[in-house]
Tab-separated table of C-alpha atoms in Angstrom:
chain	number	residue	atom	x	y	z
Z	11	UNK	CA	0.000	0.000	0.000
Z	12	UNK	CA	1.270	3.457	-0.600
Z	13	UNK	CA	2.196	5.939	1.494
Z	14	UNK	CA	0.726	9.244	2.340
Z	15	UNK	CA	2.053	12.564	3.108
Z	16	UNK	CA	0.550	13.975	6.219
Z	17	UNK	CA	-1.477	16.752	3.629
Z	18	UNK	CA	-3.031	13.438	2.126
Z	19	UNK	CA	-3.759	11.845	5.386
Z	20	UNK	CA	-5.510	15.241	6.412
Z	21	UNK	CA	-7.669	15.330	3.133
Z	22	UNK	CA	-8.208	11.099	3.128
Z	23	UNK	CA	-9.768	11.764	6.938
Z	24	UNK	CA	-12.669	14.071	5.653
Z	25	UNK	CA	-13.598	11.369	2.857
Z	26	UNK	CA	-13.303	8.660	5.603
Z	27	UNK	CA	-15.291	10.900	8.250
Z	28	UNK	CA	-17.889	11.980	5.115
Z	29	UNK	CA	-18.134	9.153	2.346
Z	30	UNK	CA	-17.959	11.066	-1.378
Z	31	UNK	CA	-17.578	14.825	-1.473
Z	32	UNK	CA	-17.306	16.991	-4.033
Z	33	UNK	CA	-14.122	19.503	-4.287
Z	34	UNK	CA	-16.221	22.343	-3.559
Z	35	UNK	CA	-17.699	20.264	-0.576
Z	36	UNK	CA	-14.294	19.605	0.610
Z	37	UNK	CA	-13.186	23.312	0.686
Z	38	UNK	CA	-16.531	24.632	2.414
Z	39	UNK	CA	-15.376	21.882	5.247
Z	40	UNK	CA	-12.177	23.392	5.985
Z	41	UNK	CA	-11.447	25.741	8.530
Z	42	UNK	CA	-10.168	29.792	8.241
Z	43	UNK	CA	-8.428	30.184	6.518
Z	44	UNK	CA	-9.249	27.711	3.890
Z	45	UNK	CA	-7.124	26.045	1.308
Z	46	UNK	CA	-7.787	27.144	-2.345
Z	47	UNK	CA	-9.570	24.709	-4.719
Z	48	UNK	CA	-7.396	24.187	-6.972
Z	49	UNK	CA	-4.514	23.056	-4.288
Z	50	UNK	CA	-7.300	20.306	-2.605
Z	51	UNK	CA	-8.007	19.357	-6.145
Z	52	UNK	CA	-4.407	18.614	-6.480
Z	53	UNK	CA	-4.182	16.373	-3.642
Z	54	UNK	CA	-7.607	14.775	-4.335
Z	55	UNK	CA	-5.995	13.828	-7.788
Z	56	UNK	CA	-2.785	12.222	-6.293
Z	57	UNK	CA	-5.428	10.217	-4.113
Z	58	UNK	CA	-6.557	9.001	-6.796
Z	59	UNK	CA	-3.676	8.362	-8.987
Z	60	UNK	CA	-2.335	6.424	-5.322
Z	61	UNK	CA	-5.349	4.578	-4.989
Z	62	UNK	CA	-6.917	5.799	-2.123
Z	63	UNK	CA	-9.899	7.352	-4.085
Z	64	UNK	CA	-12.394	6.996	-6.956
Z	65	UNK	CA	-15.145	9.371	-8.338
Z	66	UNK	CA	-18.316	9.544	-9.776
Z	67	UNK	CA	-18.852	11.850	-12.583
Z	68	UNK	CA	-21.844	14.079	-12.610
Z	69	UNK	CA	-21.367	16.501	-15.767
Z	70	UNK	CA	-18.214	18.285	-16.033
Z	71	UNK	CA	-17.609	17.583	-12.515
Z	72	UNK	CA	-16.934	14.789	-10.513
Z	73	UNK	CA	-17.479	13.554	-6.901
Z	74	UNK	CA	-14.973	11.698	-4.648
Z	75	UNK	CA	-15.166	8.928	-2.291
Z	76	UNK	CA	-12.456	6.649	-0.511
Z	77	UNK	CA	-11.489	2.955	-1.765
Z	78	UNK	CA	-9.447	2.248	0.900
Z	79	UNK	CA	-10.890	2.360	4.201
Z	80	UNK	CA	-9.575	3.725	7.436
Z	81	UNK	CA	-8.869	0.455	9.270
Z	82	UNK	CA	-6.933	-0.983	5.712
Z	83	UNK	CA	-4.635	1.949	5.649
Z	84	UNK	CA	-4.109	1.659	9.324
Z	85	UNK	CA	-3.632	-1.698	9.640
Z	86	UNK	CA	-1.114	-1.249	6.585
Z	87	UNK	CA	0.857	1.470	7.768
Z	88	UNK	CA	1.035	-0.617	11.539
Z	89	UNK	CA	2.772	-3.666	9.508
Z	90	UNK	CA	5.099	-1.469	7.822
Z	91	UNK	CA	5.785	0.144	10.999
Z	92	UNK	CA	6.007	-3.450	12.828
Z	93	UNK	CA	8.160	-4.471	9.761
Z	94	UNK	CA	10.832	-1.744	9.254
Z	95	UNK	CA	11.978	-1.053	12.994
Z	96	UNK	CA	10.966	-4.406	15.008
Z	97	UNK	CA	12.179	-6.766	12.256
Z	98	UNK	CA	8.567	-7.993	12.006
Z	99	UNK	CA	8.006	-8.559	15.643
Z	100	UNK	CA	4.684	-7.598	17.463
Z	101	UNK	CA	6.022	-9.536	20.210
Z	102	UNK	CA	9.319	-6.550	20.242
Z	103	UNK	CA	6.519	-3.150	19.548
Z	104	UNK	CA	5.080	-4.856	23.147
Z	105	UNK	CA	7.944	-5.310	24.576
Z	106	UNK	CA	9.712	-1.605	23.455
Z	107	UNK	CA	6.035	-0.365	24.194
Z	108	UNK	CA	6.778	-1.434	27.939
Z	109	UNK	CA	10.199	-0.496	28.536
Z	110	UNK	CA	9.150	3.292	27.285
Z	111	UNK	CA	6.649	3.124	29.791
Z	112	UNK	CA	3.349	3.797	26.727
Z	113	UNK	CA	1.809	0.908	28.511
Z	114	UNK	CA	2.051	-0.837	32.154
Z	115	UNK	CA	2.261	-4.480	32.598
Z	116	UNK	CA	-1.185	-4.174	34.412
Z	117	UNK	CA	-2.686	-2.468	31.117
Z	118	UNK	CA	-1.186	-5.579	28.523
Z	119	UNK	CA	-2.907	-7.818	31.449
Z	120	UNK	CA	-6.087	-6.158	31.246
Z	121	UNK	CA	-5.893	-6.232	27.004
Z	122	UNK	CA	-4.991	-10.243	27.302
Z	123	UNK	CA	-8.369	-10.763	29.673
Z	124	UNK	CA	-10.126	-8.954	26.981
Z	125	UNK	CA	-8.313	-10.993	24.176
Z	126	UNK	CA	-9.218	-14.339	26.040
Z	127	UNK	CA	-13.215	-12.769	26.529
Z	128	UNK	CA	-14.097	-12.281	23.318
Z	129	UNK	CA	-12.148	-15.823	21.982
């Protein structure tokens, strides 16, 4: 799965938070002081051209909507993550999670009673 930029992450989250939007849409959703169209119609583009979106065409205009969902490009960018720096290891992100102190022992206990609930 490909990569994206932190600007395409920010745009991607407003078609994952609204389903298909036109440009225009996308602007109006923005805060002060908004981007111009033509730069979010750039990005929505290189969505596309990555994969990440689609579009309907109504007239000379078209609207947008994601193709890959939230959880897929999470999930993706986790095993690239787990991949690069702990050599494919979940087993070393829990234990590197624990000697940072992100998460107490008594916290991965409470996640494996959850684990071995809903088994």
């Amino acid at each position: 799965m490909n990569k994206l930029t932190a600007k395409e992450e920010e745009v991607m989250r407003y078609f994952w938070d609204n389903e298909a939007l036109f440009v225009k849409e996308l602007v109006e959703m923005y805060p002060h002081p908004k981007p111009h169209i033509n730069t979010l119609s750039t990005y929505v583009r290189a969505l596309e051209e990555k994969g990440f979106l689609s579009h309907d065409t109504f007239g000379s205009t078209y609207r947008y909507f994601a193709i890959v969902s939230e959880d897929a490009y999470r999930n993706g960018t986790l095993k690239n993550v787990v991949k690069k720096y702990f050599q494919n290891s979940y087993r070393s992100v829990v234990s590197s999670l624990i000697k940072d102190e992100n998460i107490s022992v008594d916290e991965i206990r409470s996640l494996l009673d959850e684990v071995e609930k809903n088994k």
